[in-house]
PDB file of C-alpha atoms and ligand atoms in Angstrom:
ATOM      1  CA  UNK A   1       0.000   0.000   0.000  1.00  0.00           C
ATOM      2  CA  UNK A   2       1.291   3.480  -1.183  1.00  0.00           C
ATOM      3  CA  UNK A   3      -0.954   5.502   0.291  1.00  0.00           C
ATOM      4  CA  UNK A   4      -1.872   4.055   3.918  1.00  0.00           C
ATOM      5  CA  UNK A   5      -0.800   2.627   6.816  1.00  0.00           C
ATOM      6  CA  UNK A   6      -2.387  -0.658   8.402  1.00  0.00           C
ATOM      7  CA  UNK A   7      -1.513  -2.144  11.925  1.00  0.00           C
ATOM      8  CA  UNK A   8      -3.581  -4.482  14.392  1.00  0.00           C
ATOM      9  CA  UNK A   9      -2.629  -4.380  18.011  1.00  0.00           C
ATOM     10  CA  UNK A  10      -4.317  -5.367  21.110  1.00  0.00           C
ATOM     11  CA  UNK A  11      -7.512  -6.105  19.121  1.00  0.00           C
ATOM     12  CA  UNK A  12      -7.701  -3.047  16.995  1.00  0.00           C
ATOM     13  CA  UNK A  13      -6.947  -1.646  13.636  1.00  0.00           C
ATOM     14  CA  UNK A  14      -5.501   1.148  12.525  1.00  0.00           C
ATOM     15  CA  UNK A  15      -5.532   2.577   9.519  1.00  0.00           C
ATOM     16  CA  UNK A  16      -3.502   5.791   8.937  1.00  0.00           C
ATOM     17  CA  UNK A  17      -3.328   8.098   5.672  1.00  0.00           C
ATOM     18  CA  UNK A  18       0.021   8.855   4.631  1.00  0.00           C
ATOM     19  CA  UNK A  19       0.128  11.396   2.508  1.00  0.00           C
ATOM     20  CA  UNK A  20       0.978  14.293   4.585  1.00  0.00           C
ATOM     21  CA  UNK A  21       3.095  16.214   2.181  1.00  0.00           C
ATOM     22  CA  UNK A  22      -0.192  16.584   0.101  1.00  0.00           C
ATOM     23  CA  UNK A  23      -2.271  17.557   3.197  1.00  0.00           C
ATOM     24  CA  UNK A  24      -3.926  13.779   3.374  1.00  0.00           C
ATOM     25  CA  UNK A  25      -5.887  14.759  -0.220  1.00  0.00           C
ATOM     26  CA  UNK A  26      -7.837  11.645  -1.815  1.00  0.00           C
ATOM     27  CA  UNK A  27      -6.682  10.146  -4.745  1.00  0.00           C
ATOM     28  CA  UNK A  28      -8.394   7.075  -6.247  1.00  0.00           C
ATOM     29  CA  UNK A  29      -5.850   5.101  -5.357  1.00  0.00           C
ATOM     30  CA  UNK A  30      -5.781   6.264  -2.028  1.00  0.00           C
ATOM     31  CA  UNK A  31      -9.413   5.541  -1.546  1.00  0.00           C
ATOM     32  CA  UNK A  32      -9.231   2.312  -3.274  1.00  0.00           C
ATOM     33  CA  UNK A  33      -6.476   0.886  -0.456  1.00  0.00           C
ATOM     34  CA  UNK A  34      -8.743   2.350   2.239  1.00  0.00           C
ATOM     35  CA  UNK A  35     -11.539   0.475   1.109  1.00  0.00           C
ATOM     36  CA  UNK A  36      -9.318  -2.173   1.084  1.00  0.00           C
ATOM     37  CA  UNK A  37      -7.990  -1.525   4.781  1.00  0.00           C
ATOM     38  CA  UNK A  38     -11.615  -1.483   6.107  1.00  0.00           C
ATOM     39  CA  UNK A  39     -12.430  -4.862   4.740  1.00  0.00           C
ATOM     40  CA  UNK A  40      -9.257  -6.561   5.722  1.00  0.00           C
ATOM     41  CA  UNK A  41     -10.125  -5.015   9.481  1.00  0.00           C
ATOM     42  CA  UNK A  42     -14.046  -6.163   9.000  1.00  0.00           C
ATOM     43  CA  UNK A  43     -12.863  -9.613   7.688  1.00  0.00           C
ATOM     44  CA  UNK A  44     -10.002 -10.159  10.550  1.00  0.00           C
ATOM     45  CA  UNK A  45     -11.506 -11.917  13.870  1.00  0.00           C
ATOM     46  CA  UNK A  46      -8.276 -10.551  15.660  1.00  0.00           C
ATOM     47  CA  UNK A  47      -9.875  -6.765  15.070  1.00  0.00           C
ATOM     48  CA  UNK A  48     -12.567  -5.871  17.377  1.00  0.00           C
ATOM     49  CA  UNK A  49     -12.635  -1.658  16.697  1.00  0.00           C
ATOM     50  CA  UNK A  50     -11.452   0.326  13.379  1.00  0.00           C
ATOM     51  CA  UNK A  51      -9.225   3.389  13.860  1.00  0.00           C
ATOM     52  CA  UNK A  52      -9.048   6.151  11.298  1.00  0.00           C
ATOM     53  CA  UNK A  53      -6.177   8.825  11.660  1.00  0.00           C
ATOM     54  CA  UNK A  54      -3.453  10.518   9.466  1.00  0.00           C
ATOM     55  CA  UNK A  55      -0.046  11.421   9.643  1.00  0.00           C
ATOM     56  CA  UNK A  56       1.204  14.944   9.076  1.00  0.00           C
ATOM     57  CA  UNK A  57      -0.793  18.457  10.226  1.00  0.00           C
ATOM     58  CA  UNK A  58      -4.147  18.088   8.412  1.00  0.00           C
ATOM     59  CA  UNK A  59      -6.412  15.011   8.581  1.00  0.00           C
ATOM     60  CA  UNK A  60      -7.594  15.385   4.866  1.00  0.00           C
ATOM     61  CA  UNK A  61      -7.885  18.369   2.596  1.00  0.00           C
ATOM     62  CA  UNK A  62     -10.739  16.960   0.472  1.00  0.00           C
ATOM     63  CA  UNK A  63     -10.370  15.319  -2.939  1.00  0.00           C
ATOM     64  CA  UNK A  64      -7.004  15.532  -4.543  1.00  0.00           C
ATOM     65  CA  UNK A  65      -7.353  18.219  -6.990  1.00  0.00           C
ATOM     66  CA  UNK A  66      -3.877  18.869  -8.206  1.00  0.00           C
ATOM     67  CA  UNK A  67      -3.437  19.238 -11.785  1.00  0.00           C
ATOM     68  CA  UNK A  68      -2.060  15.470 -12.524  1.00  0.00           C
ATOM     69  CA  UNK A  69      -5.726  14.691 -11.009  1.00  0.00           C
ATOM     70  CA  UNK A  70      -7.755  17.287 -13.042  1.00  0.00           C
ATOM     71  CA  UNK A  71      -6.385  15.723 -16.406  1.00  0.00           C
ATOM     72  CA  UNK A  72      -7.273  11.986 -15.423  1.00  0.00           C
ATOM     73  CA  UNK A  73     -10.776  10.260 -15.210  1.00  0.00           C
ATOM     74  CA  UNK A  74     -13.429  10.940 -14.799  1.00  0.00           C
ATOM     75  CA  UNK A  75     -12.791  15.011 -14.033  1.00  0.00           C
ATOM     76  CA  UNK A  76     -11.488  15.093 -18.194  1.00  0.00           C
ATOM     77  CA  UNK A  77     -13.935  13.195 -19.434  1.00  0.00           C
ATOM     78  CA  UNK A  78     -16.663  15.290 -17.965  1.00  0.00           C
ATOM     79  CA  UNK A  79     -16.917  18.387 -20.230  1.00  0.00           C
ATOM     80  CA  UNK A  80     -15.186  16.791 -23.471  1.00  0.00           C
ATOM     81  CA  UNK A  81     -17.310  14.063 -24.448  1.00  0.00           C
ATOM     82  CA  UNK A  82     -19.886  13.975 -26.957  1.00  0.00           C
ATOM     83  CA  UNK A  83     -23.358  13.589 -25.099  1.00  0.00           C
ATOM     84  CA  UNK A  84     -24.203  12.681 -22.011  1.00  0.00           C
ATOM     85  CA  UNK A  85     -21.261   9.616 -21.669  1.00  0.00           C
ATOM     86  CA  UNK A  86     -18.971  11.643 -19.682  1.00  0.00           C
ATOM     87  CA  UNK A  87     -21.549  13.005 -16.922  1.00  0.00           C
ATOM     88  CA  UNK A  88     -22.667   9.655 -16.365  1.00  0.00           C
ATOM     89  CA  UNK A  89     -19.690   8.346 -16.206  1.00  0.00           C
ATOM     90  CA  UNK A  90     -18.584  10.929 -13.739  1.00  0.00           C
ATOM     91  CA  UNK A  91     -21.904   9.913 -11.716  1.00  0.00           C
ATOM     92  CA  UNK A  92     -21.363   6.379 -11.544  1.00  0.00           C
ATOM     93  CA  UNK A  93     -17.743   7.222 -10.560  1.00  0.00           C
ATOM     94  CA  UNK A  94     -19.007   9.677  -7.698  1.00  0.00           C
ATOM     95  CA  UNK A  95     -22.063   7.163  -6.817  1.00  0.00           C
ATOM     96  CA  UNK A  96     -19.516   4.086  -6.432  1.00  0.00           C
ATOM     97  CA  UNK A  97     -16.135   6.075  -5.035  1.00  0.00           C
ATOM     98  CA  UNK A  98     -17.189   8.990  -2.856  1.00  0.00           C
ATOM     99  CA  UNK A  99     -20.614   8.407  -2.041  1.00  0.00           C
ATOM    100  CA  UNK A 100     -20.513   4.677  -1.885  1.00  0.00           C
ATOM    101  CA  UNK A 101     -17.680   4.024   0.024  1.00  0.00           C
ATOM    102  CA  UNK A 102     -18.542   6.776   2.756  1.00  0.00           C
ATOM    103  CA  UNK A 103     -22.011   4.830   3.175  1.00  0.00           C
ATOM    104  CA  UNK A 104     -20.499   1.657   3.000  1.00  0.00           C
ATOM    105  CA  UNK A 105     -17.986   2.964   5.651  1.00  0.00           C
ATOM    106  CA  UNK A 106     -21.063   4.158   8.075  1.00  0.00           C
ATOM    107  CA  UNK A 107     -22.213   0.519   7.578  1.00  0.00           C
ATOM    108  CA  UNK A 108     -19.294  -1.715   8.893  1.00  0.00           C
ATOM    109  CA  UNK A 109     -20.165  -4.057  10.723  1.00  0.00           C
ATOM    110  CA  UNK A 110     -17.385  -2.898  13.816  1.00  0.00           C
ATOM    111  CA  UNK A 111     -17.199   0.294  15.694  1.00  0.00           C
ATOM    112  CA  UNK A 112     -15.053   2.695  13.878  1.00  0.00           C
ATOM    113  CA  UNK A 113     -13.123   5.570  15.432  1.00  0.00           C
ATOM    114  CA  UNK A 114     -11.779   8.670  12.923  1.00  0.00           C
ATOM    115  CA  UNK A 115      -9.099  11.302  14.835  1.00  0.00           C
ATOM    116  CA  UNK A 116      -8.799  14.333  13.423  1.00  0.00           C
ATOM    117  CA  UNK A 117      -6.422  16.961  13.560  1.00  0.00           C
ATOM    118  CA  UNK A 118      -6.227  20.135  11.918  1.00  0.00           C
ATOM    119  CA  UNK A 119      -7.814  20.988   8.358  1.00  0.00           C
ATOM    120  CA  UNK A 120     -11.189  18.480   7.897  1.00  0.00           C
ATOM    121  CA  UNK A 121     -12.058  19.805   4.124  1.00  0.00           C
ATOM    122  CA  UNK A 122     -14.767  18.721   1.512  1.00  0.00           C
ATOM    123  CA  UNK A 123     -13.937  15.091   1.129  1.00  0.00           C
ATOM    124  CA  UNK A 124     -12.270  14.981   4.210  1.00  0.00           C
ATOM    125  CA  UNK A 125     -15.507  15.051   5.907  1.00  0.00           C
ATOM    126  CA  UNK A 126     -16.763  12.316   3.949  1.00  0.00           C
ATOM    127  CA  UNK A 127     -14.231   9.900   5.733  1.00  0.00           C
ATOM    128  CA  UNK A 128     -14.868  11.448   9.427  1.00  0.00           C
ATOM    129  CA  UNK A 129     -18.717  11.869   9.160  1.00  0.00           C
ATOM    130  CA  UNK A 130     -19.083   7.380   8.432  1.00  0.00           C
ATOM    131  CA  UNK A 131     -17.315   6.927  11.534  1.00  0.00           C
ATOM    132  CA  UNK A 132     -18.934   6.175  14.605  1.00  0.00           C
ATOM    133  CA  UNK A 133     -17.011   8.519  16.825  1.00  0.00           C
ATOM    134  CA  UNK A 134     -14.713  11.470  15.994  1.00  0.00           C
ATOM    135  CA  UNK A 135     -11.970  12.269  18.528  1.00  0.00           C
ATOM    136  CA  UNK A 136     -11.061  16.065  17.420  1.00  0.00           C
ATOM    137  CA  UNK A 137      -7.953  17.346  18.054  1.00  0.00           C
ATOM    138  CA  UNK A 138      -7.731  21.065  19.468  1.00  0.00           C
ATOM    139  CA  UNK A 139      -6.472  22.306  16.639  1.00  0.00           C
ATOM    140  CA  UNK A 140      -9.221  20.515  14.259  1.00  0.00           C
ATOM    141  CA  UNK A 141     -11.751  22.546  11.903  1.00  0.00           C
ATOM    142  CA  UNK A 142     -14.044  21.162   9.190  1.00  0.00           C
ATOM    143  CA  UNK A 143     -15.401  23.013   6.315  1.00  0.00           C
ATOM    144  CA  UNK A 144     -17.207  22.111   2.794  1.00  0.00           C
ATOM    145  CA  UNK A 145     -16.413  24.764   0.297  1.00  0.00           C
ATOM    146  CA  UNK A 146     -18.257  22.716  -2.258  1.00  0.00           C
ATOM    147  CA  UNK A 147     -20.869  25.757  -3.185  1.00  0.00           C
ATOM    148  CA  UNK A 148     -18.084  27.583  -4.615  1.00  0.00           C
ATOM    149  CA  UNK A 149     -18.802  24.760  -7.770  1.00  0.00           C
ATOM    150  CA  UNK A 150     -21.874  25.736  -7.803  1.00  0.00           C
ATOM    151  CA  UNK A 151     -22.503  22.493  -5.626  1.00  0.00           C
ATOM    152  CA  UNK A 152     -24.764  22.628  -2.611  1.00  0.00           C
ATOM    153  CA  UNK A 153     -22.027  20.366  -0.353  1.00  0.00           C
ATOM    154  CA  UNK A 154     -20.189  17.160  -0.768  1.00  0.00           C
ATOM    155  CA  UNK A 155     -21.656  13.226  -2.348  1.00  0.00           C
ATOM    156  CA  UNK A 156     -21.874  12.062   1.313  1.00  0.00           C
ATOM    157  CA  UNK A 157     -24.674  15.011   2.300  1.00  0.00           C
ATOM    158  CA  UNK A 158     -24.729  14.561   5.965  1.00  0.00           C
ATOM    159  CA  UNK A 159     -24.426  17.965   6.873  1.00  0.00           C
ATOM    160  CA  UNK A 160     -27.613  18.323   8.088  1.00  0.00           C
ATOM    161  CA  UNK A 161     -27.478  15.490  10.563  1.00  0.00           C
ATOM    162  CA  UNK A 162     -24.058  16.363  12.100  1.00  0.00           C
ATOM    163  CA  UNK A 163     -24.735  20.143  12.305  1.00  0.00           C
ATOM    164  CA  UNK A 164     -28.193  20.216  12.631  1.00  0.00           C
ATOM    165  CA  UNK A 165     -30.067  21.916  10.061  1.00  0.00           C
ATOM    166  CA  UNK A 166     -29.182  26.046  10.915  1.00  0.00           C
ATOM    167  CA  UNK A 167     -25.819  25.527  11.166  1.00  0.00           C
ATOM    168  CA  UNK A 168     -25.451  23.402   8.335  1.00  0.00           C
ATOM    169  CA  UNK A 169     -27.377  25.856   6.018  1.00  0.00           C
ATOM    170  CA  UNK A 170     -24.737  28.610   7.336  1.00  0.00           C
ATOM    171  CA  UNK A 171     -21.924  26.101   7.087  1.00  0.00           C
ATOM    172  CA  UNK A 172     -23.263  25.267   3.285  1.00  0.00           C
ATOM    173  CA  UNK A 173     -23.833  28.511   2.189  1.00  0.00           C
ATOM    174  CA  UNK A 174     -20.723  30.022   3.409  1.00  0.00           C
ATOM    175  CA  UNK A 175     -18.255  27.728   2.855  1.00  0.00           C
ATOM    176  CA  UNK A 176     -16.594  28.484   6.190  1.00  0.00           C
ATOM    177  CA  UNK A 177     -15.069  26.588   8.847  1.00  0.00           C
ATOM    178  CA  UNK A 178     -16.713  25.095  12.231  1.00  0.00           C
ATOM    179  CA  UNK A 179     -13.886  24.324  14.740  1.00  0.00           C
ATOM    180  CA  UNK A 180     -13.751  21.832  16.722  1.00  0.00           C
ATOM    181  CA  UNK A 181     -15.432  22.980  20.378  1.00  0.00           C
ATOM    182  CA  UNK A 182     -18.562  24.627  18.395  1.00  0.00           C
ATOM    183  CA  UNK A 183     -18.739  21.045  16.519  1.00  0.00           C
ATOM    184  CA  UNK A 184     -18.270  18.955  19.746  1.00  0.00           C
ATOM    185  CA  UNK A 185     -20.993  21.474  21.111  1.00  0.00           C
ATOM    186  CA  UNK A 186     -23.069  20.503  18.116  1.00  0.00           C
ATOM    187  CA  UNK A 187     -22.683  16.673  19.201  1.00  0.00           C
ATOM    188  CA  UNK A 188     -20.535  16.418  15.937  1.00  0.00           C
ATOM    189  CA  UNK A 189     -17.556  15.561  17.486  1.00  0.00           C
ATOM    190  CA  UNK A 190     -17.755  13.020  20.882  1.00  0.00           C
ATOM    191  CA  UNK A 191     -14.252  14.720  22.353  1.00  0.00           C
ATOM    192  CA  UNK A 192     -11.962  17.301  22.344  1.00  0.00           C
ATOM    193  CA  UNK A 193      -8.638  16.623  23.451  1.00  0.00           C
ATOM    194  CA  UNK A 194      -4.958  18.091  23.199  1.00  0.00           C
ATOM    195  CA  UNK A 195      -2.988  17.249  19.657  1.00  0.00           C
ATOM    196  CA  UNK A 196      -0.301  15.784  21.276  1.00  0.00           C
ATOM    197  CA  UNK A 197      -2.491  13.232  22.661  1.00  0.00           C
ATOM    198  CA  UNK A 198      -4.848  12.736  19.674  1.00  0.00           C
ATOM    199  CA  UNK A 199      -3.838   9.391  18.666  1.00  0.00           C
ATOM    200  CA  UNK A 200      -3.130   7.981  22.223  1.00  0.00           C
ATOM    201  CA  UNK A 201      -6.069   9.188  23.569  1.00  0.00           C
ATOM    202  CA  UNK A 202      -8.201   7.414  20.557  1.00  0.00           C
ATOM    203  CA  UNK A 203      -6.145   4.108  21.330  1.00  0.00           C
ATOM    204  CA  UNK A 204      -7.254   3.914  24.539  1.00  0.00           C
ATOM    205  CA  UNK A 205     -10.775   4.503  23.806  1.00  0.00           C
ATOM    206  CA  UNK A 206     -10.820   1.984  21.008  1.00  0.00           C
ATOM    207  CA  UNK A 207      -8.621  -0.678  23.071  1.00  0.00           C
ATOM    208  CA  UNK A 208     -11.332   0.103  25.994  1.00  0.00           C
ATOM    209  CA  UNK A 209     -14.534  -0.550  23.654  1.00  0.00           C
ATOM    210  CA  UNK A 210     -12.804  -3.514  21.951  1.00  0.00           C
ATOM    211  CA  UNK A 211     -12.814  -5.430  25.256  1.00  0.00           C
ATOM    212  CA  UNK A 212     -16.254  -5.526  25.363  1.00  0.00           C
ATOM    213  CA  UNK A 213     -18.929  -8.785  23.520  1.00  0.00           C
ATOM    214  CA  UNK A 214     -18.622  -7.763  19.715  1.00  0.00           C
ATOM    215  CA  UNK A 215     -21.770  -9.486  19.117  1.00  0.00           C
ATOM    216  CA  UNK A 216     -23.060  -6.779  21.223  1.00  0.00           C
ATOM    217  CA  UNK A 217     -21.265  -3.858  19.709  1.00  0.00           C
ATOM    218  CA  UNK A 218     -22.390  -4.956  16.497  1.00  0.00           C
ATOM    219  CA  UNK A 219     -26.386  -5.255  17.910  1.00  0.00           C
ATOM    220  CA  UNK A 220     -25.393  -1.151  19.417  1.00  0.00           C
ATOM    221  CA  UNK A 221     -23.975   0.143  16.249  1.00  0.00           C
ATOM    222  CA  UNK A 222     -27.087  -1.364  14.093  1.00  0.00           C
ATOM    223  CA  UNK A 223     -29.654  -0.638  16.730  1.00  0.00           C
ATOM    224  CA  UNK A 224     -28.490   3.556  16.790  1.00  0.00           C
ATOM    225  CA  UNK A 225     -28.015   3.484  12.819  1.00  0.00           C
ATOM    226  CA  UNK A 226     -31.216   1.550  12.306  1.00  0.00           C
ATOM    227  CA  UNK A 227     -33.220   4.512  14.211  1.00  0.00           C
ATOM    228  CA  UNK A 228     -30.978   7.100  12.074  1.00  0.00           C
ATOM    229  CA  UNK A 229     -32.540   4.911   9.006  1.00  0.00           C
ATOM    230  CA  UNK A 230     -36.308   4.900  10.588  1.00  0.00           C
ATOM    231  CA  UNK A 231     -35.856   8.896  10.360  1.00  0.00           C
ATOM    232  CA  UNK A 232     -35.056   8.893   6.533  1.00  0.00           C
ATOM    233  CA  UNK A 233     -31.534   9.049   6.618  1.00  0.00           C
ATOM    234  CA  UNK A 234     -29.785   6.945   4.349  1.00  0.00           C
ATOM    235  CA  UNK A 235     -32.831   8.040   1.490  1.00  0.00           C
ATOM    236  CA  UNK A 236     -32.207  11.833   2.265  1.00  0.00           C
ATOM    237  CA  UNK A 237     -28.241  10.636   2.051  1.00  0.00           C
ATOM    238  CA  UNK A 238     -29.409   9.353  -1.551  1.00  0.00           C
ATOM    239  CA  UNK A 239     -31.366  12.197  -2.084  1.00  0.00           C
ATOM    240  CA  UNK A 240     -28.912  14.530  -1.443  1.00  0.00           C
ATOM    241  CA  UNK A 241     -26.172  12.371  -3.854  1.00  0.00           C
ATOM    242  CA  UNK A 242     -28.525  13.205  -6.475  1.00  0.00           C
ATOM    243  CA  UNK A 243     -28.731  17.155  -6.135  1.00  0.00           C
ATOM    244  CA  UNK A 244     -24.887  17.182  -6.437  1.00  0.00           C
ATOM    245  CA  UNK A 245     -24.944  15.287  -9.098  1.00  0.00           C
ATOM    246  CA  UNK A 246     -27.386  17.593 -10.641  1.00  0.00           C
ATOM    247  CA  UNK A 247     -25.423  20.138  -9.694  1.00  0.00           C
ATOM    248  CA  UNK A 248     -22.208  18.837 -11.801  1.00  0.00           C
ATOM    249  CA  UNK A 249     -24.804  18.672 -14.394  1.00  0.00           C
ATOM    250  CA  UNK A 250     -26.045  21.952 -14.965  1.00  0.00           C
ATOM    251  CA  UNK A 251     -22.065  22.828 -14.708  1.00  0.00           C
ATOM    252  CA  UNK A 252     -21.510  20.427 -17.937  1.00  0.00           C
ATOM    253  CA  UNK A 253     -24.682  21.564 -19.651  1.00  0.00           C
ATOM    254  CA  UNK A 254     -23.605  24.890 -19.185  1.00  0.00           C
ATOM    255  CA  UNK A 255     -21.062  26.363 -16.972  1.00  0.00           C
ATOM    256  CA  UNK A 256     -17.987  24.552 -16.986  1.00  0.00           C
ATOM    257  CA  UNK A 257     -16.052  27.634 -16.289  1.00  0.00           C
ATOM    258  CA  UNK A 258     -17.957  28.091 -12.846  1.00  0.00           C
ATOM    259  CA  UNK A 259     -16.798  24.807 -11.906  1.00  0.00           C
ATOM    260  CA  UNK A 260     -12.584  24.868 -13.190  1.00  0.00           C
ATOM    261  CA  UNK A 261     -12.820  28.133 -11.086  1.00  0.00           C
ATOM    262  CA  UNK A 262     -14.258  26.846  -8.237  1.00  0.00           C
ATOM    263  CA  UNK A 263     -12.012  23.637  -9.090  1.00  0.00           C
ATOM    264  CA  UNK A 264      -8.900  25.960  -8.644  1.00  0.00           C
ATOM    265  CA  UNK A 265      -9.708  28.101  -5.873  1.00  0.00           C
ATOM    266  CA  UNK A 266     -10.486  24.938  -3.924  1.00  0.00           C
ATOM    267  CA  UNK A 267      -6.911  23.717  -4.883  1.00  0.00           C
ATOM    268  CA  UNK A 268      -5.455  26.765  -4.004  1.00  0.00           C
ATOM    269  CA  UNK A 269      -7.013  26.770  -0.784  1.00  0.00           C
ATOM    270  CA  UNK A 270      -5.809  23.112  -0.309  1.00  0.00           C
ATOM    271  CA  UNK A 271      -2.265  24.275  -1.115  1.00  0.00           C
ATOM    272  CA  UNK A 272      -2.853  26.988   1.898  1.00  0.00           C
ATOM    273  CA  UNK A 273      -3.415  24.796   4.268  1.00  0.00           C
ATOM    274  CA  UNK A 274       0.289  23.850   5.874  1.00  0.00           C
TER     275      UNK A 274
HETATM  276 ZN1   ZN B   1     -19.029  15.419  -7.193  1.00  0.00          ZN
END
């Protein structure tokens, strides 16, 4: 693996980005060996609890959208193919990469921990949000910038239940950051705690929670996102994957500048962030 770390101790897994010199930014391949890490932690009967963390300052600055990314699939296929083949393709792409995984993610059938430090952007949200907790460093904030697209948010739309539906209209429509005591107060976060004990401080919570039955764990986990499901989330999740992709479409039908620029500035703002 290129792109991430994977170690099992004492019962859990941990799975840590390494791409730190590019601010933890998601790359397919990147995402494809996390996928990967999740299911070698689900299928292992040594791993009772899933730990997500990166190295370097920033848990994830979104999507990778460096150049080298903008010129490969499905982002250059979208605007120069002839008809409609390269905005589906860039929604089946979307549907199976971003939004899938993140859903498949909330699904796993083991408690999953994500610790976050520092910048939380765009897509970077989309690997915190499927977790079941989120230890937040001090120094964490978490923004989706995705309206300046011409987007209204990110494939995995779960604004609304993490920020509660004021906040994440003022989140959405600004683009700005939340930090992480006003999204612990939100119930968005479960703790706050000191960077330099981030990742020690999620250990011992995940080594704690792995003692206990996994049967019941599993019967917990189900049971809370079962009653999330009972209130419409994962159709208003689907829902909400479908307005984006609108969104990209009116951008290809018509204003495919709106979205390089938007594109760019997010990069640039990306680039900021060390
Ligand atoms: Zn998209």
């Amino acid at each position: 693996m290129s792109f991430i770390e994977y170690n099992v101790d004492n019962r859990v897994a941990t799975i840590t980005l390494n791409r730190p010199g590019q601010h933890n930014a998601q790359n397919a391949a990147l995402l494809k060996e996390l996928d990967e890490a999740f299911d070698r932690a689900v299928d292992d009967i040594d791993v009772g609890v899933i730990v997500l963390q990166s190295n370097g300052k920033h848990f994830s600055a979104g999507h990778d959208l460096s150049d080298d990314v903008l010129q490969c699939e499905p982002w250059s296929t979208m605007f120069d193919t002839v008809e409609q083949e390269g905005l589906t393709k860039l929604y089946k792409w979307e549907l199976k990469h971003y939004y899938g995984y993140s859903k498949k993610w909330r699904d796993l059938p083991k408690p999953t921990i994500a610790a976050v430090q520092g910048a939380c952007i765009a897509a970077g949200l989309m690997l915190a949000w499927p977790c079941d907790l989120i230890i937040a460093a001090d120094n964490a904030r978490f923004s989706d910038p995705v309206i300046n697209m011409g987007i209204g948010g990110v494939e995995y739309h779960a604004h609304t239940w993490e920020f509660g539906p004021r906040k994440a209209k003022e989140l959405l429509f600004t683009g700005g950051f939340i930090d992480a005591n006003e999204a612990h107060r939100l119930g968005m976060v479960n703790r706050v705690v000191p960077l330099d004990e981030l990742h020690q401080h999620t250990r011992t919570l995940a080594e704690e929670i792995a003692s206990k039955h996994a049967h019941g764990l599993l019967m917990a986990k189900q049971a809370v996102n079962q009653t999330l499901d009972a209130q419409g989330q994962t159709s208003s999740l689907q829902n909400a994957y479908n307005l984006h992709a609108l969104g990209h479409s009116n951008a290809w039908v018509m204003e495919e500048q709106i979205v390089l620029a938007g594109l760019s500035e997010m990069a640039k703002a990306n680039k900021k962030e060390s």
